[in-house]
Tab-separated table of C-alpha atoms in Angstrom:
chain	number	residue	atom	x	y	z
R	2	MET	CA	33.023	-2.770	-4.750
R	3	LYS	CA	29.853	-4.759	-4.768
R	4	LEU	CA	28.570	-3.648	-1.386
R	5	PHE	CA	28.537	0.091	-1.891
R	6	GLU	CA	25.948	0.411	-4.626
R	7	ILE	CA	22.476	1.552	-3.775
R	8	GLU	CA	20.667	-1.468	-5.167
R	9	TYR	CA	22.808	-3.869	-3.100
R	10	ILE	CA	22.219	-1.864	0.066
R	11	SER	CA	18.484	-1.873	-0.639
R	12	LEU	CA	18.625	-5.630	-1.209
R	13	ILE	CA	20.375	-6.183	2.138
R	14	ALA	CA	17.838	-3.964	3.921
R	15	GLY	CA	14.986	-5.805	2.201
R	16	PHE	CA	16.345	-9.223	3.130
R	17	ILE	CA	16.899	-8.267	6.756
R	18	LEU	CA	13.418	-6.728	7.006
R	19	LEU	CA	11.941	-9.877	5.448
R	20	ILE	CA	13.638	-12.113	8.003
R	21	VAL	CA	12.639	-9.823	10.883
R	22	GLY	CA	9.040	-9.796	9.663
R	23	LEU	CA	8.967	-13.581	9.334
R	24	TRP	CA	10.462	-13.936	12.826
R	25	GLY	CA	7.789	-11.588	14.159
R	26	ILE	CA	4.969	-13.532	12.536
R	27	ILE	CA	6.030	-16.909	13.898
R	28	SER	CA	7.341	-15.875	17.312
R	29	GLN	CA	4.854	-13.278	18.573
R	30	ARG	CA	1.756	-14.327	20.481
R	31	ASN	CA	-0.201	-11.080	20.201
R	32	ILE	CA	-2.420	-10.903	17.116
R	33	ILE	CA	-1.855	-7.177	16.534
R	34	LYS	CA	1.899	-7.779	16.694
R	35	MET	CA	1.524	-10.508	14.076
R	36	ILE	CA	-0.350	-8.119	11.786
R	37	ILE	CA	2.338	-5.451	12.265
R	38	SER	CA	4.966	-8.053	11.341
R	39	PHE	CA	2.934	-8.905	8.263
R	40	SER	CA	2.975	-5.280	7.157
R	41	ILE	CA	6.763	-5.163	7.667
R	42	LEU	CA	7.064	-8.292	5.491
R	43	ASP	CA	4.899	-6.578	2.867
R	44	THR	CA	7.108	-3.478	2.778
R	45	SER	CA	10.248	-5.598	2.534
R	46	VAL	CA	8.963	-7.531	-0.470
R	47	HIS	CA	8.095	-4.276	-2.241
R	48	LEU	CA	11.585	-2.950	-1.517
R	49	LEU	CA	13.169	-6.139	-2.909
R	50	LEU	CA	11.127	-6.024	-6.117
R	51	VAL	CA	11.932	-2.374	-6.790
R	52	ALA	CA	15.633	-2.956	-6.054
R	53	VAL	CA	15.727	-5.856	-8.533
R	54	GLY	CA	14.241	-3.608	-11.215
R	55	TYR	CA	16.837	-0.883	-10.731
R	56	ILE	CA	19.591	-0.390	-13.302
R	57	ARG	CA	22.510	1.833	-12.417
R	58	ASN	CA	22.867	5.324	-13.959
R	59	ARG	CA	19.441	5.303	-15.554
R	60	THR	CA	16.416	7.517	-14.963
R	61	ALA	CA	12.835	6.791	-13.994
R	62	PRO	CA	10.591	5.239	-16.687
R	63	ILE	CA	8.990	8.530	-17.677
R	64	ILE	CA	9.716	9.812	-21.180
R	65	ASP	CA	10.285	13.536	-20.763
R	66	SER	CA	12.932	16.007	-21.884
R	67	SER	CA	15.747	14.165	-20.066
R	68	VAL	CA	15.268	10.956	-22.066
R	69	ASN	CA	15.979	10.506	-25.754
R	70	LYS	CA	12.758	9.104	-27.218
R	71	LEU	CA	14.481	6.973	-29.856
R	72	ASN	CA	16.924	5.431	-27.387
R	73	ALA	CA	14.505	5.016	-24.481
R	74	ALA	CA	15.277	1.325	-23.911
R	75	ASN	CA	18.857	2.180	-22.966
R	76	GLU	CA	18.094	5.109	-20.684
R	77	ILE	CA	15.289	4.037	-18.333
R	78	THR	CA	14.991	1.517	-15.513
R	79	ASP	CA	12.668	-1.456	-15.663
R	80	PRO	CA	9.022	-0.245	-15.478
R	81	LEU	CA	7.525	-3.699	-15.031
R	82	PRO	CA	8.388	-4.391	-11.329
R	83	GLN	CA	7.230	-0.872	-10.477
R	84	ALA	CA	3.839	-1.495	-12.070
R	85	LEU	CA	3.488	-4.776	-10.176
R	86	VAL	CA	4.525	-3.223	-6.840
R	87	LEU	CA	2.001	-0.432	-7.392
R	88	THR	CA	-0.910	-2.866	-7.363
R	89	ALA	CA	0.687	-4.965	-4.609
R	90	ILE	CA	0.787	-1.998	-2.209
R	91	VAL	CA	-2.905	-1.241	-2.693
R	92	ILE	CA	-3.853	-4.898	-2.223
R	93	GLY	CA	-1.608	-4.978	0.872
R	94	VAL	CA	-3.611	-2.285	2.646
R	95	GLY	CA	-6.821	-4.193	1.856
R	96	ILE	CA	-5.388	-7.388	3.318
R	97	THR	CA	-4.173	-5.558	6.425
R	98	ALA	CA	-7.616	-4.041	6.958
R	99	LEU	CA	-9.227	-7.460	6.574
R	100	LEU	CA	-6.782	-9.023	9.061
R	101	LEU	CA	-7.527	-6.255	11.574
R	102	THR	CA	-11.265	-6.842	11.172
R	103	TYR	CA	-10.815	-10.523	11.956
R	104	ALA	CA	-8.626	-9.611	14.935
R	105	LEU	CA	-11.409	-7.357	16.251
R	106	LYS	CA	-13.947	-10.167	15.785
R	107	LEU	CA	-11.700	-12.626	17.648
R	108	PHE	CA	-11.214	-10.108	20.440
R	109	ARG	CA	-14.965	-9.691	20.807
R	110	GLN	CA	-15.429	-13.446	21.061
R	111	ASN	CA	-12.596	-14.316	23.416
R	112	SER	CA	-11.851	-10.919	24.989
R	113	SER	CA	-8.133	-11.479	24.570
R	114	LEU	CA	-5.527	-10.772	21.911
R	115	GLU	CA	-3.106	-13.519	22.952
R	116	ILE	CA	-3.349	-16.616	20.784
R	117	ASN	CA	-2.546	-18.784	23.814
R	118	GLN	CA	-6.003	-17.963	25.142
R	119	TYR	CA	-7.813	-19.284	22.086
R	120	LYS	CA	-8.694	-22.786	23.208
R	121	SER	CA	-11.702	-23.511	21.036
R	122	LEU	CA	-9.690	-25.649	18.616
R	123	LYS	CA	-7.805	-27.575	21.306
R	124	TRP	CA	-9.058	-30.829	22.726
D	18	MET	CA	28.566	8.847	-2.844
D	19	ILE	CA	26.155	10.984	-0.825
D	20	HIS	CA	23.313	8.752	-2.095
D	21	VAL	CA	25.026	5.697	-0.672
D	22	ILE	CA	25.447	7.306	2.745
D	23	ILE	CA	21.812	8.456	2.835
D	24	ILE	CA	20.544	5.010	1.861
D	25	ILE	CA	22.742	3.280	4.459
D	26	LEU	CA	21.370	5.606	7.153
D	27	LEU	CA	17.766	5.042	6.028
D	28	SER	CA	18.272	1.261	5.962
D	29	VAL	CA	19.769	1.209	9.445
D	30	VAL	CA	16.862	3.248	10.814
D	31	MET	CA	14.385	0.943	9.058
D	32	ILE	CA	15.942	-2.189	10.550
D	33	VAL	CA	16.062	-0.657	14.044
D	34	MET	CA	12.413	0.363	13.679
D	35	ALA	CA	11.528	-3.198	12.621
D	36	PHE	CA	13.020	-4.534	15.859
D	37	VAL	CA	11.190	-1.828	17.832
D	38	ALA	CA	7.923	-2.715	16.100
D	39	ILE	CA	8.260	-6.364	17.012
D	40	HIS	CA	9.649	-6.197	20.523
D	41	HIS	CA	8.143	-3.069	22.067
D	42	LYS	CA	5.501	-3.732	24.715
D	43	ASN	CA	3.344	-0.749	23.777
D	44	LEU	CA	1.246	-1.466	20.693
D	45	GLN	CA	0.926	2.189	19.688
D	46	VAL	CA	4.702	2.577	19.539
D	47	ALA	CA	4.892	-0.577	17.431
D	48	VAL	CA	2.318	0.763	14.946
D	49	ILE	CA	4.145	4.100	14.653
D	50	ALA	CA	7.404	2.230	14.062
D	51	SER	CA	5.884	0.234	11.213
D	52	GLY	CA	4.623	3.503	9.715
D	53	ILE	CA	8.152	4.915	9.899
D	54	ILE	CA	9.441	1.855	8.019
D	55	SER	CA	6.991	2.590	5.178
D	56	LEU	CA	7.876	6.281	5.117
D	57	PHE	CA	11.627	5.634	4.892
D	58	ALA	CA	11.089	2.942	2.275
D	59	SER	CA	9.321	5.544	0.155
D	60	VAL	CA	12.424	7.758	0.329
D	61	ILE	CA	14.534	4.802	-0.837
D	62	TYR	CA	12.166	4.264	-3.788
D	63	ILE	CA	12.951	7.760	-5.029
D	64	PHE	CA	16.674	6.932	-5.073
D	65	LEU	CA	15.856	3.687	-6.878
D	66	ALA	CA	14.156	5.707	-9.686
D	67	ALA	CA	10.597	4.675	-8.842
D	68	PRO	CA	8.613	7.863	-8.127
D	69	ASP	CA	5.218	6.217	-8.713
D	70	VAL	CA	5.883	3.589	-6.075
D	71	ALA	CA	7.230	6.254	-3.723
D	72	ILE	CA	4.014	8.292	-3.853
D	73	THR	CA	1.894	5.185	-3.310
D	74	GLU	CA	3.931	3.897	-0.391
D	75	ALA	CA	4.053	7.305	1.302
D	76	SER	CA	0.319	7.887	1.072
D	77	ILE	CA	-0.910	4.353	1.722
D	78	GLY	CA	1.730	2.686	3.889
D	79	SER	CA	2.331	5.525	6.274
D	80	VAL	CA	-1.086	7.238	6.422
D	81	ILE	CA	-3.958	4.884	5.720
D	82	THR	CA	-2.546	1.684	7.245
D	83	VAL	CA	-1.510	3.493	10.426
D	84	SER	CA	-4.891	5.155	10.830
D	85	ILE	CA	-6.745	1.860	10.348
D	86	PHE	CA	-4.480	0.312	12.997
D	87	PHE	CA	-5.297	3.160	15.370
D	88	TYR	CA	-9.041	2.832	14.817
D	89	VAL	CA	-8.846	-0.856	15.731
D	90	LEU	CA	-6.541	-0.257	18.720
D	91	ASN	CA	-8.902	2.421	20.044
D	92	LYS	CA	-11.892	0.101	19.729
D	93	ILE	CA	-10.049	-2.737	21.445
D	94	ARG	CA	-8.958	-0.449	24.296
D	95	HIS	CA	-12.543	0.768	24.844
D	96	GLU	CA	-13.949	-2.735	24.964
D	97	ASP	CA	-11.143	-3.810	27.266
D	98	ILE	CA	-11.953	-1.057	29.757
D	99	LYS	CA	-15.638	-1.936	29.706
D	100	LYS	CA	-15.033	-5.552	30.725
S	22	MET	CA	9.045	-27.486	25.663
S	23	LYS	CA	9.869	-23.838	25.385
S	24	ILE	CA	13.446	-24.596	24.305
S	25	LEU	CA	12.133	-26.983	21.672
S	26	ARG	CA	9.781	-24.333	20.323
S	27	SER	CA	12.411	-21.600	20.162
S	28	SER	CA	14.915	-23.879	18.490
S	29	ALA	CA	12.368	-24.913	15.868
S	30	LEU	CA	11.661	-21.238	15.153
S	31	LEU	CA	15.374	-20.531	14.966
S	32	ILE	CA	15.866	-23.355	12.475
S	33	VAL	CA	13.075	-22.040	10.222
S	34	VAL	CA	14.350	-18.471	10.336
S	35	GLY	CA	17.961	-19.575	9.935
S	36	PHE	CA	17.080	-21.594	6.853
S	37	MET	CA	15.284	-18.580	5.421
S	38	ALA	CA	18.288	-16.365	6.200
S	39	TRP	CA	20.619	-18.866	4.508
S	40	MET	CA	18.457	-18.842	1.366
S	41	MET	CA	18.380	-15.045	1.363
S	42	PHE	CA	22.153	-14.905	1.787
S	43	ASN	CA	22.675	-17.206	-1.186
S	44	LEU	CA	20.298	-15.114	-3.273
S	45	TYR	CA	22.238	-12.006	-2.339
S	46	VAL	CA	25.654	-13.504	-3.071
S	47	THR	CA	24.651	-14.759	-6.511
S	48	TYR	CA	22.741	-11.611	-7.492
S	49	ASP	CA	24.346	-9.553	-10.216
S	50	SER	CA	23.106	-6.083	-10.844
S	51	ARG	CA	21.360	-5.743	-14.191
S	52	THR	CA	22.843	-3.812	-17.055
S	53	GLU	CA	20.008	-3.852	-19.580
S	54	LEU	CA	16.264	-4.368	-19.804
S	55	ASN	CA	14.798	-7.769	-20.536
S	56	ASP	CA	12.816	-8.325	-23.740
S	57	VAL	CA	9.365	-7.473	-22.424
S	58	ALA	CA	10.490	-4.259	-20.751
S	59	ALA	CA	12.498	-3.252	-23.830
S	60	TYR	CA	9.399	-3.794	-25.955
S	61	TYR	CA	7.374	-1.565	-23.642
S	62	ALA	CA	10.081	1.097	-23.716
S	63	GLU	CA	10.416	1.095	-27.509
S	64	GLU	CA	6.860	0.567	-28.678
S	65	GLY	CA	4.996	2.091	-25.740
S	66	LEU	CA	5.235	5.611	-27.084
S	67	SER	CA	3.782	4.851	-30.509
S	68	GLU	CA	1.267	2.244	-29.324
S	69	VAL	CA	-0.096	3.887	-26.185
S	70	GLY	CA	1.219	7.456	-26.225
S	71	ALA	CA	1.644	7.954	-22.483
S	72	ALA	CA	4.835	9.575	-21.224
S	73	ASN	CA	4.746	7.604	-17.975
S	74	LEU	CA	5.500	4.010	-18.973
S	75	VAL	CA	4.340	2.647	-15.613
S	76	THR	CA	0.923	4.130	-16.347
S	77	SER	CA	0.781	2.612	-19.807
S	78	ILE	CA	1.637	-0.808	-18.359
S	79	VAL	CA	-0.850	-0.554	-15.489
S	80	VAL	CA	-3.748	0.798	-17.546
S	81	THR	CA	-3.331	-0.682	-21.006
S	82	TYR	CA	-0.852	-3.540	-21.320
S	83	ARG	CA	-1.934	-5.097	-18.028
S	84	GLY	CA	-5.313	-3.430	-17.685
S	85	LEU	CA	-6.974	-6.687	-16.743
S	86	ASP	CA	-4.706	-6.869	-13.682
S	87	THR	CA	-5.912	-3.434	-12.617
S	88	LEU	CA	-9.528	-4.472	-13.066
S	89	GLY	CA	-8.960	-7.560	-10.910
S	90	GLU	CA	-7.115	-5.514	-8.327
S	91	VAL	CA	-9.938	-2.985	-8.039
S	92	THR	CA	-12.346	-5.911	-7.692
S	93	ILE	CA	-10.265	-7.357	-4.841
S	94	LEU	CA	-10.375	-4.006	-3.065
S	95	PHE	CA	-14.151	-3.823	-3.567
S	96	LEU	CA	-14.579	-7.331	-2.124
S	97	THR	CA	-12.383	-6.394	0.851
S	98	ALA	CA	-14.517	-3.337	1.566
S	99	ALA	CA	-17.689	-5.433	1.263
S	100	ILE	CA	-16.405	-8.156	3.618
S	101	ILE	CA	-15.282	-5.571	6.180
S	102	GLY	CA	-18.692	-3.919	6.008
S	103	LEU	CA	-20.361	-7.287	6.524
S	104	LEU	CA	-18.172	-8.264	9.476
S	105	LEU	CA	-18.381	-4.930	11.264
S	106	LYS	CA	-22.125	-4.518	10.840
S	107	THR	CA	-23.617	-3.198	14.052
S	108	GLU	CA	-27.061	-1.974	14.911
S	109	LYS	CA	-27.609	1.494	13.551
S	110	GLY	CA	-27.916	4.376	15.958
S	111	THR	CA	-26.559	2.626	19.028
S	112	ARG	CA	-23.881	5.212	19.641
S	113	THR	CA	-24.093	5.693	23.409
S	114	THR	CA	-20.778	7.135	24.493
S	115	PRO	CA	-20.608	10.771	23.383
S	116	VAL	CA	-17.693	11.463	21.071
S	117	ARG	CA	-15.344	14.186	22.170
S	118	GLU	CA	-15.695	17.466	20.293
S	119	SER	CA	-12.796	18.132	17.924
S	120	SER	CA	-10.546	20.988	18.891
S	121	GLU	CA	-10.614	24.398	17.265
S	122	PHE	CA	-7.144	23.925	15.787
S	123	LEU	CA	-8.124	20.710	14.048
S	124	MET	CA	-11.346	22.151	12.646
S	125	THR	CA	-9.729	25.327	11.307
S	126	GLY	CA	-6.775	23.400	9.906
S	127	ALA	CA	-9.079	20.904	8.238
S	128	ARG	CA	-11.107	23.727	6.702
S	129	ILE	CA	-7.953	25.131	5.117
S	130	LEU	CA	-6.250	21.861	4.205
S	131	ILE	CA	-9.068	19.688	2.861
S	132	PRO	CA	-9.596	21.650	-0.411
S	133	VAL	CA	-5.843	21.823	-1.026
S	134	ILE	CA	-5.225	18.111	-0.443
S	135	THR	CA	-8.247	17.171	-2.540
S	136	MET	CA	-6.915	19.326	-5.355
S	137	ILE	CA	-3.509	17.623	-5.146
S	138	GLY	CA	-5.172	14.206	-5.289
S	139	VAL	CA	-7.244	15.128	-8.345
S	140	TYR	CA	-4.188	16.669	-10.020
S	141	ILE	CA	-2.208	13.505	-9.429
S	142	PHE	CA	-4.726	11.184	-11.008
S	143	ILE	CA	-5.603	13.447	-13.931
S	144	ASN	CA	-1.917	13.863	-14.827
S	145	GLY	CA	-1.150	10.174	-14.314
S	146	HIS	CA	-0.030	9.658	-17.911
S	147	LEU	CA	2.411	12.598	-17.937
S	148	SER	CA	4.044	12.731	-14.510
S	149	PRO	CA	4.553	10.301	-11.612
S	150	GLY	CA	1.231	9.424	-10.112
S	151	GLY	CA	-2.053	8.003	-11.184
S	152	GLY	CA	-5.274	6.519	-9.975
S	153	PHE	CA	-3.987	4.532	-7.021
S	154	GLN	CA	-1.920	7.387	-5.606
S	155	GLY	CA	-4.635	9.994	-6.176
S	156	GLY	CA	-7.263	7.712	-4.667
S	157	ALA	CA	-5.110	7.144	-1.596
S	158	ILE	CA	-4.632	10.886	-1.168
S	159	LEU	CA	-8.392	11.430	-1.472
S	160	ALA	CA	-8.904	8.773	1.197
S	161	SER	CA	-6.441	10.544	3.507
S	162	THR	CA	-8.487	13.722	3.021
S	163	PHE	CA	-11.482	11.701	4.122
S	164	ILE	CA	-9.672	10.725	7.346
S	165	LEU	CA	-9.078	14.411	8.089
S	166	LEU	CA	-12.748	15.161	7.354
S	167	LEU	CA	-13.918	12.377	9.690
S	168	MET	CA	-11.643	13.628	12.461
S	169	SER	CA	-12.782	17.230	12.163
S	170	ILE	CA	-16.532	16.529	12.252
S	171	SER	CA	-16.480	13.684	14.739
S	172	ASN	CA	-19.967	14.250	16.156
S	173	LYS	CA	-21.945	13.979	12.924
S	174	LYS	CA	-23.087	10.813	11.198
S	175	ILE	CA	-21.890	10.409	7.622
S	176	GLY	CA	-23.821	8.180	5.267
S	177	HIS	CA	-22.423	5.616	2.889
S	178	ARG	CA	-24.617	6.577	-0.006
S	179	LEU	CA	-22.413	9.074	-1.851
S	180	LEU	CA	-19.372	6.790	-1.588
S	181	ASP	CA	-21.373	3.779	-2.780
S	182	TYR	CA	-22.738	5.636	-5.815
S	183	THR	CA	-19.295	7.032	-6.728
S	184	GLU	CA	-17.809	3.561	-6.526
S	185	ALA	CA	-20.555	1.869	-8.530
S	186	ILE	CA	-20.673	4.494	-11.285
S	187	SER	CA	-16.902	4.668	-11.747
S	188	GLY	CA	-16.561	0.872	-11.736
S	189	LEU	CA	-19.324	0.481	-14.312
S	190	SER	CA	-17.845	3.175	-16.547
S	191	PHE	CA	-14.434	1.488	-16.304
S	192	ILE	CA	-15.863	-1.792	-17.603
S	193	LEU	CA	-17.952	0.054	-20.199
S	194	ILE	CA	-14.866	1.763	-21.619
S	195	GLY	CA	-13.147	-1.618	-21.689
S	196	VAL	CA	-16.015	-3.132	-23.665
S	197	LEU	CA	-16.044	-0.124	-26.029
S	198	GLY	CA	-12.428	-1.027	-26.731
S	199	ILE	CA	-13.560	-4.404	-28.092
S	200	ILE	CA	-16.089	-2.748	-30.418
S	201	LEU	CA	-14.140	0.302	-31.618
S	202	ALA	CA	-10.488	-0.747	-31.227
S	203	ALA	CA	-8.299	-3.817	-30.993
S	204	GLY	CA	-9.483	-5.428	-27.765
S	205	PHE	CA	-10.646	-5.179	-24.183
S	206	LEU	CA	-9.346	-1.998	-22.487
S	207	ASP	CA	-7.538	-0.831	-25.622
S	208	ASN	CA	-7.004	2.916	-25.411
S	209	LYS	CA	-7.202	3.819	-29.100
S	210	ILE	CA	-10.953	4.450	-29.115
S	211	PHE	CA	-10.220	7.975	-30.288
S	212	SER	CA	-7.001	9.425	-31.643
S	213	LEU	CA	-3.954	9.497	-29.403
S	214	GLY	CA	-3.490	13.287	-29.643
S	215	THR	CA	-0.207	15.145	-29.374
S	216	PHE	CA	2.328	13.496	-27.105
S	217	GLY	CA	2.821	15.235	-23.766
S	218	THR	CA	-0.440	17.177	-23.531
S	219	LEU	CA	-3.192	16.598	-21.008
S	220	LEU	CA	-5.719	15.211	-23.497
S	221	SER	CA	-3.449	12.632	-25.078
S	222	ALA	CA	-2.965	8.870	-24.867
S	223	GLY	CA	-6.538	7.981	-25.826
S	224	THR	CA	-8.676	6.818	-22.928
S	225	ILE	CA	-5.876	6.553	-20.364
S	226	PRO	CA	-6.711	9.832	-18.502
S	227	ILE	CA	-10.393	8.847	-18.322
S	228	ILE	CA	-9.711	5.296	-17.127
S	229	TYR	CA	-7.140	6.418	-14.574
S	230	SER	CA	-9.477	9.106	-13.219
S	231	LEU	CA	-12.189	6.461	-12.835
S	232	VAL	CA	-9.719	4.132	-11.092
S	233	GLY	CA	-8.745	7.014	-8.806
S	234	LEU	CA	-12.339	7.754	-7.860
S	235	LYS	CA	-13.044	4.062	-7.299
S	236	VAL	CA	-9.955	3.425	-5.167
S	237	GLY	CA	-10.612	6.596	-3.182
S	238	ALA	CA	-14.231	5.619	-2.566
S	239	GLU	CA	-13.277	2.081	-1.543
S	240	LEU	CA	-10.538	3.118	0.877
S	241	SER	CA	-12.844	5.826	2.307
S	242	ASN	CA	-15.545	3.198	2.740
S	243	ILE	CA	-13.161	0.941	4.703
S	244	ILE	CA	-12.121	3.877	6.904
S	245	LEU	CA	-15.755	4.902	7.416
S	246	GLU	CA	-16.644	1.380	8.547
S	247	PHE	CA	-13.877	1.462	11.140
S	248	ASN	CA	-14.874	4.975	12.203
S	249	GLN	CA	-18.533	4.136	12.690
S	250	ILE	CA	-17.914	1.364	15.199
S	251	GLN	CA	-15.871	3.638	17.454
S	252	GLY	CA	-18.557	4.849	19.845
S	253	ASP	CA	-21.000	1.987	19.372
S	254	GLU	CA	-22.264	-0.124	22.209
S	255	ASP	CA	-20.684	-3.549	22.300
S	256	HIS	CA	-22.967	-6.499	21.761
């Protein structure tokens, strides 16, 4: 059964979280809510990438006593998506901090967090 | 089989928390909910054979991001009261 | 107008959901590694000598990515510092004294958590973990420290020097790789050592410790910036 394998369940969860995050970004009017939605989107993309790298019945990509060194390519999961996600998470927290700084700046200028109140670009 | 049940439960809680994070009126509750999503995702990474990613997500996504959010929320609340 | 807006949003999200559904339906779970990953799995042990293959990819095979990533984090910290710059010493509202529980708990926990962080990034080539994780744990120790001594000012200087020295040494080791080994960030400057011991895998433990210190200092710097504006007078 295709549905009841852990990588498919993780894929479904990742896709739903991605859609919810996208919906939050484009439908919310509060800037902090938009940043929270962005961090949900971030987490969902990491979950999707790790789930794509998973191969059933294999262990983590660490060569220790549980893995035969000569046959390592047939016993470990894909290490490449994990390495990419590792850097993506750290960059994600930097981007979130930067977004929050800009939100604070905007709040100081306009004393509101709602984007409906920002009228400086309307004419 | 027990793995599948645990992951289904974690996924359901994550999706519910995503809806809470987006639709709850209180911003602090929303931030905590997004931290919970990161924490449960890190448990799923362990089942998906990615312990490195799990450590990173648990320490960054659910500690550092949430505390930065709270610093900014606190600052915004103080300036809001002053005006 | 409002109906128009909501329906446009629904169309965008629905289209996205349809694409995701098609991706899910056509996705087949993988049964074997692709060529690049198989190469890393087979040759990684003899070429790099690290037990943790994720570490050998992050530090050696794609070391340039890590360098760029650390640079992005540095730029983020610099931009945040620039944007949040306030006049020094304008803290007017007194900060509440931290409670006795928090201070005692911090006194017990800070050495332990720091030790775990250092352990994680020193053993990054043998067990799960590495510079990014260890740095993040060091930064979370810094949050606890800031909370427990909330009424003292903490300077940037130590963090700035740690960051600068570890970043420079990282690049220096990379350049040494060009001179003494095959290329930039190559880890075979000295012998690989016995597989599975702490001092193995060439320069990987050194580079990952430097990355850990740098990431920890950068994240702590970002947190310190946000902490310092808390009691400041608005301008």
